[in-house]
Coordinates of C-alpha atoms in Angstrom, one line a residue:
M174 CA -5.4 6.4 -20.3
V175 CA -6.6 7.7 -16.9
Q176 CA -3.9 6.3 -14.6
G177 CA -2.4 8.9 -12.2
T178 CA 1.2 9.7 -12.5
F179 CA 3.7 8.3 -10.0
D180 CA 4.4 11.8 -8.7
D181 CA 0.7 12.4 -8.1
L182 CA 0.3 9.3 -6.0
G183 CA 3.6 8.5 -4.4
T184 CA 4.5 5.1 -3.1
A185 CA 2.8 4.2 0.1
L186 CA 5.3 3.0 2.7
A187 CA 3.1 0.0 3.4
D188 CA 3.7 -1.1 -0.3
V189 CA 7.5 -0.5 -0.3
T190 CA 9.8 -3.6 -0.1
F191 CA 12.8 -2.7 2.0
V192 CA 16.0 -4.7 2.2
V193 CA 17.7 -3.9 5.5
V194 CA 21.4 -4.8 5.2
D195 CA 24.4 -5.0 7.6
L196 CA 28.0 -5.9 6.9
E197 CA 31.0 -7.0 8.9
T198 CA 34.4 -6.1 7.6
T199 CA 38.1 -6.3 8.3
G200 CA 38.3 -2.6 8.8
G201 CA 36.7 0.8 8.4
S202 CA 37.6 1.8 4.8
P203 CA 36.6 0.0 1.6
A204 CA 39.8 1.1 0.0
D205 CA 42.0 -1.2 2.1
S206 CA 39.5 -3.5 4.0
A207 CA 37.1 -6.3 2.8
I208 CA 33.7 -7.7 3.7
T209 CA 33.6 -10.7 6.0
E210 CA 29.8 -11.2 6.4
I211 CA 26.6 -10.0 4.7
G212 CA 23.2 -10.1 6.5
A213 CA 20.0 -8.8 5.1
V214 CA 16.3 -8.9 5.9
K215 CA 13.5 -8.2 3.3
V216 CA 10.4 -6.6 4.7
R217 CA 7.2 -5.0 3.4
G218 CA 4.2 -3.7 5.3
G219 CA 5.8 -4.9 8.6
E220 CA 6.1 -8.5 7.4
V221 CA 9.4 -10.3 7.0
L222 CA 9.5 -11.7 3.4
G223 CA 13.0 -13.3 3.5
E224 CA 16.5 -13.3 4.9
F225 CA 20.0 -13.5 3.4
Q226 CA 23.1 -14.4 5.3
T227 CA 26.6 -15.5 4.3
L228 CA 30.1 -15.3 5.5
V229 CA 32.6 -14.0 3.0
N230 CA 36.3 -15.0 2.5
P231 CA 38.1 -11.7 2.4
H232 CA 41.4 -13.3 1.4
L233 CA 43.4 -11.4 3.9
P234 CA 43.8 -11.9 7.7
I235 CA 41.1 -10.6 10.0
P236 CA 42.8 -8.3 12.6
P237 CA 42.6 -9.6 16.2
F238 CA 40.6 -6.7 17.5
I239 CA 38.0 -7.3 14.7
Q240 CA 37.8 -11.0 15.6
A241 CA 37.3 -10.0 19.3
L242 CA 34.5 -7.5 18.3
T243 CA 32.6 -9.7 15.9
G244 CA 33.5 -13.2 16.8
I245 CA 34.4 -13.9 13.2
T246 CA 37.8 -15.5 12.9
T247 CA 40.1 -16.1 9.9
A248 CA 39.5 -19.8 10.2
M249 CA 35.7 -19.3 10.1
V250 CA 35.8 -17.7 6.7
A251 CA 38.5 -19.9 5.1
D252 CA 35.9 -22.0 3.3
A253 CA 33.3 -19.3 2.8
P254 CA 32.3 -18.0 -0.6
R255 CA 34.4 -15.2 -2.1
I256 CA 32.8 -11.8 -2.7
E257 CA 32.8 -12.6 -6.4
S258 CA 29.9 -15.0 -5.7
A259 CA 28.4 -13.5 -2.6
L260 CA 27.8 -10.0 -4.0
P261 CA 25.8 -11.1 -7.1
A262 CA 23.7 -13.3 -4.9
F263 CA 23.0 -10.4 -2.5
M264 CA 22.2 -8.1 -5.4
E265 CA 19.6 -10.6 -6.7
F266 CA 18.1 -10.8 -3.3
A267 CA 17.8 -6.9 -3.1
K268 CA 16.8 -6.4 -6.7
G269 CA 14.0 -3.7 -7.1
T270 CA 14.0 -2.9 -3.4
V271 CA 14.8 0.1 -1.2
L272 CA 18.1 -0.4 0.7
V273 CA 18.2 0.5 4.4
A274 CA 21.3 0.4 6.7
H275 CA 22.4 1.9 10.0
N276 CA 25.1 4.3 8.9
A277 CA 24.4 3.6 5.2
R278 CA 27.5 5.4 4.0
F279 CA 29.6 2.6 5.5
D280 CA 27.6 -0.5 4.3
I281 CA 26.6 0.8 0.9
G282 CA 30.1 2.2 0.4
F283 CA 31.7 -1.3 0.9
L284 CA 29.1 -2.9 -1.4
K285 CA 29.6 -0.3 -4.2
M286 CA 33.4 -0.7 -3.9
A287 CA 33.1 -4.5 -4.2
A288 CA 30.9 -4.1 -7.3
S289 CA 33.3 -1.6 -8.9
V290 CA 36.2 -4.0 -8.4
Q291 CA 34.3 -6.8 -10.1
G292 CA 33.1 -4.5 -12.9
I293 CA 29.5 -4.8 -11.9
E294 CA 27.2 -1.8 -12.4
W295 CA 25.7 -0.9 -9.1
P296 CA 21.9 -0.6 -9.3
R297 CA 20.2 2.8 -8.6
H298 CA 18.7 1.8 -5.2
T299 CA 16.9 4.3 -3.1
V300 CA 18.8 4.2 0.2
L301 CA 17.5 5.1 3.6
D302 CA 19.8 5.6 6.6
T303 CA 18.3 4.9 10.0
V304 CA 21.1 6.9 11.7
H305 CA 20.0 10.0 9.7
L306 CA 16.3 9.5 10.5
A307 CA 17.1 8.8 14.2
R308 CA 19.1 12.1 14.5
Q309 CA 16.0 14.0 13.5
L310 CA 13.4 12.0 15.4
V311 CA 15.1 10.8 18.6
T312 CA 16.2 13.5 21.1
R313 CA 19.1 13.4 23.5
D314 CA 16.5 13.2 26.3
E315 CA 15.4 9.8 25.0
A316 CA 18.8 8.4 24.0
R317 CA 22.4 9.3 24.8
N318 CA 23.5 8.6 21.2
H319 CA 22.1 7.1 18.0
K320 CA 24.1 3.9 18.0
L321 CA 22.2 0.8 16.8
S322 CA 22.5 -0.9 20.2
T323 CA 21.1 2.2 22.0
L324 CA 18.2 2.6 19.5
A325 CA 17.4 -1.1 19.7
A326 CA 17.1 -0.9 23.5
L327 CA 15.0 2.3 23.2
F328 CA 12.5 0.8 20.8
G329 CA 12.5 -2.7 22.4
A330 CA 13.9 -4.5 19.3
G331 CA 13.3 -8.2 19.2
T332 CA 17.0 -8.9 18.5
T333 CA 20.0 -7.5 20.4
P334 CA 22.8 -6.2 18.1
D335 CA 26.0 -8.2 18.6
H336 CA 28.2 -7.2 15.6
R337 CA 27.0 -10.2 13.5
A338 CA 25.5 -9.1 10.3
L339 CA 22.1 -10.9 10.2
H340 CA 21.4 -10.1 13.9
D341 CA 22.2 -6.4 13.4
A342 CA 20.0 -6.3 10.3
R343 CA 17.1 -7.8 12.3
A344 CA 17.6 -5.2 15.0
T345 CA 17.7 -2.4 12.3
V346 CA 14.4 -3.6 10.9
D347 CA 12.7 -3.0 14.3
V348 CA 14.4 0.4 14.5
L349 CA 13.2 1.3 11.0
H350 CA 9.6 0.3 11.9
A351 CA 9.7 2.4 15.0
L352 CA 11.1 5.5 13.1
I353 CA 8.4 5.0 10.4
G354 CA 5.8 5.0 13.1
R355 CA 7.1 8.3 14.3
V356 CA 7.1 10.0 10.9
G357 CA 3.7 8.5 10.2
S358 CA 2.2 10.5 13.0
L359 CA 3.6 13.6 11.3
G360 CA 1.8 12.8 8.0
V361 CA 4.6 11.1 6.2
H362 CA 3.1 8.1 4.4
T363 CA 5.0 7.7 1.2
L364 CA 8.5 6.7 0.2
E365 CA 9.0 10.1 -1.5
E366 CA 8.0 12.0 1.6
L367 CA 10.3 9.8 3.8
S368 CA 13.2 10.3 1.3
S369 CA 12.8 14.1 1.4
Y370 CA 12.5 14.2 5.1
T371 CA 15.7 16.3 5.3
S372 CA 15.1 20.0 5.0
R373 CA 15.3 22.2 8.1
V374 CA 12.5 24.5 9.3
S375 CA 12.7 28.0 7.7
P376 CA 12.1 31.4 9.4
A377 CA 9.0 31.7 7.2
Q378 CA 7.6 28.6 8.7
R379 CA 8.3 29.7 12.2
R380 CA 6.5 33.0 11.6
K381 CA 3.3 31.1 10.8
R382 CA 3.0 29.5 14.2
W383 CA 0.1 31.8 15.1
L384 CA -2.1 29.8 12.7
A385 CA -2.3 27.1 15.4
D386 CA -3.5 29.5 18.0
G387 CA -7.1 28.8 19.1
L388 CA -7.3 25.4 17.4
P389 CA -9.0 22.6 19.4
D390 CA -7.1 19.9 21.3
Q391 CA -9.5 17.3 19.8
P392 CA -9.4 14.7 17.0
G393 CA -10.6 15.8 13.6
V394 CA -9.6 17.3 10.3
Y395 CA -7.8 20.5 9.5
L396 CA -7.7 22.5 6.3
F397 CA -4.8 24.9 5.4
K398 CA -6.1 27.7 3.1
D399 CA -4.5 30.5 1.2
G400 CA -5.4 34.2 1.3
A401 CA -8.3 33.6 -1.3
G402 CA -9.8 30.8 0.9
R403 CA -8.6 28.0 -1.5
V404 CA -7.8 24.8 0.3
L405 CA -4.1 24.0 0.0
Y406 CA -4.0 20.8 2.2
V407 CA -6.2 18.6 4.2
G408 CA -5.0 16.4 7.1
T409 CA -6.2 14.5 10.0
S410 CA -5.0 14.1 13.6
V411 CA -6.0 12.9 17.0
N412 CA -5.1 16.4 18.3
I413 CA -5.6 19.2 15.7
R414 CA -3.7 21.9 17.5
T415 CA -0.7 19.8 18.3
R416 CA -0.5 18.5 14.7
V417 CA -0.9 21.9 13.1
R418 CA 1.7 23.4 15.4
S419 CA 4.2 20.8 14.2
Y420 CA 4.2 22.3 10.7
F421 CA 6.0 25.3 12.0
T422 CA 8.7 23.4 13.9
A423 CA 11.8 21.2 13.1
S424 CA 9.6 18.1 13.3
E425 CA 8.1 19.0 9.8
H426 CA 10.8 18.1 7.2
R427 CA 8.8 17.6 4.0
T428 CA 9.9 20.1 1.4
R429 CA 6.5 20.5 -0.2
M430 CA 4.9 21.2 3.2
A431 CA 7.4 24.1 3.8
E432 CA 6.1 25.6 0.5
M433 CA 2.5 25.0 1.5
V434 CA 3.0 26.7 4.8
R435 CA 4.5 29.8 3.1
L436 CA 1.2 30.1 1.1
A437 CA -1.2 29.4 4.0
E438 CA -3.1 32.2 5.6
S439 CA -5.6 30.3 7.8
V440 CA -6.4 26.9 9.2
T441 CA -10.0 25.6 9.5
P442 CA -10.6 22.8 12.0
V443 CA -13.3 20.2 11.7
V444 CA -13.7 18.4 15.1
C445 CA -14.9 14.8 14.8
A446 CA -16.3 12.4 17.3
T447 CA -14.2 9.4 16.3
T448 CA -11.0 8.7 14.4
L449 CA -13.0 6.9 11.7
E450 CA -15.1 9.9 11.2
A451 CA -12.0 12.0 10.9
E452 CA -10.4 9.7 8.3
V453 CA -13.6 9.6 6.3
R454 CA -14.1 13.4 6.4
E455 CA -10.5 13.8 5.2
L456 CA -11.2 11.6 2.2
R457 CA -14.4 13.5 1.3
L458 CA -12.7 16.9 1.7
I459 CA -9.7 15.9 -0.4
A460 CA -12.0 14.6 -3.1
E461 CA -14.1 17.7 -3.0
H462 CA -11.4 20.4 -3.0
K463 CA -8.5 18.5 -4.7
P464 CA -5.9 20.4 -2.7
R465 CA -2.7 20.9 -4.6
Y466 CA -0.5 19.7 -1.8
N467 CA -2.3 16.5 -1.1
R468 CA -1.0 13.6 -3.2
R469 CA -3.5 10.9 -2.4
S470 CA -7.2 10.4 -2.8
K471 CA -7.7 13.4 -5.1
T472 CA -9.3 11.7 -8.1
P473 CA -11.7 9.0 -7.0
E474 CA -13.7 9.7 -10.2
R475 CA -10.8 8.1 -12.2
A476 CA -11.7 4.7 -10.8
T477 CA -12.8 2.2 -13.5
W478 CA -15.0 -0.8 -13.5
V479 CA -15.3 -3.9 -15.7
K480 CA -18.8 -4.5 -16.9
L481 CA -20.4 -7.6 -18.4
T482 CA -22.9 -5.8 -20.7
V483 CA -26.6 -6.6 -21.1
E484 CA -27.4 -7.5 -24.6
A485 CA -28.1 -10.5 -26.8
F486 CA -24.4 -11.4 -26.9
P487 CA -22.8 -9.7 -23.8
R488 CA -19.1 -8.6 -23.7
L489 CA -16.7 -7.2 -21.2
S490 CA -16.5 -3.4 -21.3
I491 CA -14.4 -0.9 -19.2
V492 CA -16.6 1.9 -17.8
R493 CA -16.3 4.8 -15.4
E494 CA -19.5 4.3 -13.5
V495 CA -21.9 1.6 -12.3
R496 CA -25.4 1.9 -13.6
A497 CA -28.7 0.2 -12.5
D498 CA -28.8 -1.7 -15.8
G499 CA -28.8 -5.2 -14.6
A500 CA -25.2 -5.8 -15.7
K501 CA -22.5 -7.5 -13.6
Y502 CA -19.6 -5.4 -12.5
I503 CA -16.2 -6.0 -10.9
G504 CA -13.9 -3.4 -9.5
P505 CA -13.2 -0.6 -9.0
F506 CA -9.7 -0.7 -10.5
G507 CA -7.2 2.0 -9.7
S508 CA -6.3 2.6 -13.4
R509 CA -7.6 1.7 -16.9
S510 CA -4.5 -0.4 -17.5
S511 CA -5.2 -2.7 -14.6
A512 CA -8.8 -3.1 -15.8
E513 CA -7.5 -3.9 -19.3
A514 CA -5.3 -6.6 -17.7
A515 CA -8.2 -8.1 -15.9
V516 CA -10.3 -8.2 -19.1
A517 CA -7.4 -9.9 -20.9
A518 CA -7.2 -12.5 -18.2
V519 CA -10.9 -13.4 -18.6
H520 CA -10.5 -13.7 -22.4
E521 CA -7.6 -16.1 -21.9
V522 CA -9.9 -18.8 -20.6
I523 CA -13.5 -17.8 -21.3
P524 CA -14.4 -17.3 -25.0
L525 CA -16.5 -14.2 -24.7
R526 CA -16.6 -12.1 -27.8
Q527 CA -14.1 -9.2 -27.9
C528 CA -15.6 -7.1 -30.7
V529 CA -17.2 -3.8 -29.5
Q530 CA -20.2 -3.5 -31.9
R531 CA -23.6 -4.6 -30.8
L532 CA -24.5 -7.9 -32.4
S533 CA -28.0 -8.9 -33.6
P534 CA -29.2 -12.5 -33.3
T535 CA -30.8 -12.3 -36.7
R536 CA -28.4 -10.1 -38.8
F537 CA -25.0 -11.7 -39.3
V538 CA -21.6 -10.3 -40.3
G539 CA -18.2 -11.8 -41.2
S540 CA -16.1 -13.5 -38.5
C541 CA -12.8 -12.1 -37.1
A542 CA -9.4 -13.7 -36.5
L543 CA -10.3 -14.7 -32.9
A544 CA -13.0 -16.9 -34.3
D545 CA -10.5 -18.5 -36.7
M546 CA -8.2 -19.1 -33.8
G547 CA -10.9 -20.8 -31.7
R548 CA -11.0 -18.1 -29.1
C549 CA -14.6 -17.0 -29.9
G550 CA -17.7 -19.0 -30.9
A551 CA -18.4 -16.4 -33.7
P552 CA -22.0 -15.4 -32.7
C553 CA -21.5 -12.6 -35.3
T554 CA -21.8 -15.2 -38.1
G555 CA -24.7 -17.2 -36.6
A556 CA -22.4 -20.1 -35.7
Q557 CA -23.4 -19.6 -32.0
S558 CA -27.0 -19.0 -31.0
V559 CA -28.1 -16.8 -28.1
Q560 CA -28.7 -19.9 -26.0
Q561 CA -25.3 -21.4 -26.8
Y562 CA -23.6 -18.1 -26.1
D563 CA -25.4 -17.8 -22.8
V564 CA -23.6 -20.9 -21.5
V565 CA -20.3 -18.9 -22.0
V566 CA -21.9 -15.8 -20.3
Q567 CA -23.0 -17.8 -17.3
E568 CA -19.5 -19.2 -16.9
A569 CA -18.2 -15.6 -16.8
V570 CA -20.8 -14.5 -14.3
H571 CA -20.1 -17.4 -12.0
A572 CA -16.4 -16.6 -12.1
L573 CA -16.7 -12.8 -11.8
V574 CA -19.2 -12.5 -8.9
G575 CA -19.2 -16.0 -7.4
D576 CA -16.8 -18.8 -7.3
S577 CA -13.5 -17.8 -9.0
R578 CA -11.7 -21.1 -8.4
E579 CA -12.2 -22.6 -11.9
V580 CA -11.0 -19.6 -13.8
V581 CA -8.0 -19.1 -11.5
T582 CA -7.1 -22.8 -11.9
A583 CA -7.4 -22.5 -15.7
L584 CA -5.2 -19.5 -15.8
R585 CA -2.6 -21.1 -13.4
G586 CA -2.6 -24.1 -15.7
R587 CA -1.9 -21.9 -18.7
M588 CA 0.9 -20.2 -16.8
G589 CA 2.5 -23.6 -16.0
T590 CA 2.3 -24.6 -19.7
L591 CA 4.0 -21.4 -20.7
A592 CA 6.7 -21.9 -18.1
E593 CA 7.3 -25.5 -19.3
Q594 CA 7.8 -24.1 -22.8
E595 CA 10.3 -21.6 -21.4
R596 CA 8.1 -18.7 -22.4
Y597 CA 8.8 -17.0 -19.1
E598 CA 8.0 -13.5 -20.2
D599 CA 4.6 -14.6 -21.5
A600 CA 4.0 -16.5 -18.2
G601 CA 4.9 -13.4 -16.2
T602 CA 2.5 -11.2 -18.2
L603 CA -0.3 -13.8 -17.7
R604 CA 0.5 -13.8 -13.9
D605 CA 0.1 -10.0 -13.8
R606 CA -3.2 -10.2 -15.7
L607 CA -4.4 -12.9 -13.3
L608 CA -3.4 -10.8 -10.3
A609 CA -5.2 -7.8 -11.7
L610 CA -8.3 -9.9 -12.3
V611 CA -8.5 -11.4 -8.8
R612 CA -7.8 -8.0 -7.2
G613 CA -10.7 -6.5 -9.0
M614 CA -13.0 -9.4 -8.2
A615 CA -12.0 -9.5 -4.6
R616 CA -12.5 -5.7 -4.2
A617 CA -16.0 -5.9 -5.7
Q618 CA -16.9 -9.0 -3.6
R619 CA -15.6 -7.2 -0.5
I620 CA -17.4 -3.9 -1.1
A621 CA -20.7 -5.2 -2.5
P622 CA -22.1 -6.8 0.7
L623 CA -21.5 -3.6 2.7
A624 CA -22.9 -1.5 -0.1
A625 CA -26.1 -3.7 -0.1
S626 CA -26.6 -3.4 3.7
P627 CA -29.2 -0.7 4.6
E628 CA -27.6 -0.3 8.0
I629 CA -24.8 -1.6 10.1
V630 CA -24.2 -0.3 13.7
A631 CA -20.8 -1.1 15.3
A632 CA -18.9 -0.1 18.4
R633 CA -15.3 -0.1 19.7
R634 CA -13.9 0.7 23.1
A635 CA -12.6 4.3 23.2
A636 CA -9.1 4.8 24.4
T637 CA -10.4 7.1 27.2
G638 CA -13.3 4.8 28.1
G639 CA -16.8 4.5 26.8
W640 CA -17.5 3.5 23.3
E641 CA -16.9 4.8 19.8
L642 CA -20.2 4.2 17.9
V643 CA -20.7 4.3 14.1
V644 CA -23.7 3.9 11.7
V645 CA -22.8 2.7 8.2
R646 CA -25.5 2.8 5.5
H647 CA -24.9 1.3 2.0
G648 CA -21.1 1.5 2.6
R649 CA -21.2 5.1 3.6
L650 CA -20.5 6.5 7.1
A651 CA -23.8 8.0 8.1
A652 CA -23.0 9.0 11.7
S653 CA -20.6 8.5 14.6
T654 CA -20.5 9.4 18.3
V655 CA -18.9 8.5 21.6
S656 CA -20.7 7.3 24.7
P657 CA -19.2 8.5 28.0
R658 CA -17.2 6.2 30.2
G659 CA -19.5 4.2 32.5
A660 CA -22.7 5.2 30.6
D661 CA -25.1 2.7 29.0
P662 CA -24.2 3.1 25.3
M663 CA -27.6 1.9 23.9
P664 CA -29.4 5.3 24.3
Y665 CA -26.5 6.9 22.5
V666 CA -26.8 4.3 19.8
E667 CA -30.6 5.0 19.3
A668 CA -30.0 8.8 19.3
M669 CA -27.2 8.3 16.7
R670 CA -29.4 6.2 14.4
Q671 CA -32.2 8.8 14.6
A672 CA -29.8 11.6 13.6
A673 CA -27.9 9.7 11.0
E674 CA -27.7 10.8 7.4
V675 CA -30.4 9.3 5.1
V676 CA -28.4 7.3 2.5
L677 CA -29.9 6.0 -0.7
P678 CA -28.3 2.9 -2.2
A679 CA -26.1 3.3 -5.3
P680 CA -26.5 0.9 -8.3
W681 CA -25.1 -2.5 -7.1
P682 CA -22.3 -3.3 -6.5
A683 CA -21.1 0.3 -6.0
P684 CA -21.3 1.8 -2.5
A685 CA -23.1 5.0 -1.8
A686 CA -19.6 6.5 -1.1
I687 CA -16.3 6.6 -2.9
P688 CA -14.9 3.1 -2.7
E689 CA -11.9 4.2 -0.7
E690 CA -14.3 5.3 2.1
T691 CA -16.1 2.0 2.1
E692 CA -12.8 0.1 2.3
K693 CA -11.6 2.3 5.2
I694 CA -14.9 1.5 7.0
L695 CA -14.3 -2.2 6.3
R696 CA -10.8 -2.1 7.7
W697 CA -12.2 -0.4 10.8
L698 CA -15.0 -3.0 11.2
E699 CA -12.4 -5.8 10.9
Q700 CA -10.2 -4.5 13.7
P701 CA -9.9 -6.5 16.9
G702 CA -12.3 -5.3 19.5
V703 CA -14.9 -3.9 17.1
R704 CA -18.4 -5.3 18.0
V705 CA -21.3 -5.4 15.5
V706 CA -24.4 -4.1 17.4
D707 CA -26.9 -4.6 14.6
V708 CA -27.0 -5.5 10.9
E709 CA -29.9 -4.8 8.6
G710 CA -29.5 -6.9 5.5
E711 CA -26.7 -9.5 4.9
W712 CA -23.0 -9.0 5.3
T713 CA -21.4 -12.0 3.5
C714 CA -18.8 -12.9 0.9
P715 CA -19.1 -15.8 -1.6
V716 CA -17.6 -19.2 -0.8
G717 CA -14.8 -19.7 -3.3
G718 CA -14.6 -16.0 -3.8
A719 CA -11.5 -14.1 -5.1
A720 CA -10.2 -13.0 -1.7
G721 CA -8.5 -16.3 -1.1
A722 CA -7.0 -16.5 -4.6
R723 CA -5.7 -13.0 -4.2
A724 CA -4.0 -13.8 -1.0
A725 CA -2.4 -16.9 -2.5
L726 CA -1.3 -15.2 -5.7
E727 CA 0.2 -12.2 -3.9
G728 CA 2.1 -14.6 -1.6
T729 CA 3.3 -16.7 -4.5
S730 CA 4.4 -13.6 -6.4
E731 CA 6.5 -12.5 -3.4
R732 CA 7.9 -15.9 -2.7
S733 CA 9.1 -16.2 -6.3
Q734 CA 11.3 -13.2 -5.7
R735 CA 13.0 -14.5 -2.6
S736 CA 16.6 -15.7 -2.6
A737 CA 17.3 -19.1 -1.3
F738 CA 21.0 -18.3 -1.0
V739 CA 22.1 -19.1 2.6
A740 CA 25.7 -20.0 3.1
A741 CA 26.8 -22.4 5.8
S742 CA 29.2 -20.9 8.4

């Protein structure tokens, strides 16, 4: 197995599912007060995935001042569900997520007390408190306090808090996203980093402030190095000096960064013409030096591909590299386990042989259990000729690198059959295999056209005026520059093309760069405002390709986890 550990990679904040929860209660202590309303919003990657709201009958009078504050009266909750039914429904809605609340001690405290009273074991949720984050990130100059209403106004929340649970939860979502944006500019990109964003700056960190002296106020990459010149950490910023200086102040709260700063003896800047160049150089430097304090992008060589071999009776094989051998490839996959899942999905509906030995069309051997089960045509025994087996191979080729709709439909049909048979665990396993397959196919179909293009020139308006210009060759960033504001950009384009790196193509469909670099370039090219100046070659994706199936499956997978529990008030 070559899959990286969870500690090595961390969980990207964009991939974390948060449930932002808010409660209304009859008082301030869970010991002698009860919940009257639960509101929650499930979000991931900035997108709202679902909402949960219910009034709760506390079975005790709501004090008049609470009624005046929240607008929730004793009469309103008389017919509402009791906490015995409302709490399990909320726990199902929040299952497997990170809980977020504004003053989490209050909300989570009430929920834990309610669970304890009912004899329900409270799950081990990671909990984030937006009050705690705000106290570290929002100064008194910006806001007079850290109340939800104050922060919602500061960040322009779309919902005004009004002491109703769902409204306050929606406002807290906007506050959470604003705070994540602030820590993101400080290099906090994973849940683990955000959760450990608590330590205070040490005297040892402050004494290292001189390392930022003389660094440029320009965009680019910076490398922290120890006394022996070994690279400890690589980062990127729109302003190198300002970003490096933040490592020695209270704005840097990541525990591992404090340790890194204690070891650092120098900082090397690499000024870049554009933000895309800086991001690409960061990836390349991390892959080259494998700094101990970088958690992401250190091992691109661990990526795996699924290959349809070139032989008389081709089979699917998991490999580490793409070769110019005429084979068909999909991927890359982030781990061997996901590649294995994709291969298993193909074998579910296309009867390719699964044995690993090379078969001869003239020398036969005994059949295996798969042949007896009808899942293989048994070419090993001579029961299936090369020509007959090629029909199966062409079906696989069509699905892997062309139109995936037939294989996706077949796998969905099998999932439905398993569900009808109440074999839900098997259906879930097949769903995961199908998702791994379409992700690998979609990634290959997305990368391959850019990898095959000898040159793409693109431009985007720079924030300060002028144009950011890039040259991409075979999926690799070959050059970038900026044309001044008011100047004709075309002479700069021509000069950039002349000076660009000569890039030779890699074996198709692999790019001439690490796949993560090519995907980063693709995301940049797809941004609003980016204009394609020139394309040499073709930049297309197949009709019926896996991208649509991936989007649909990921959406279905998420929707299946949403709660439909909404109580009438």
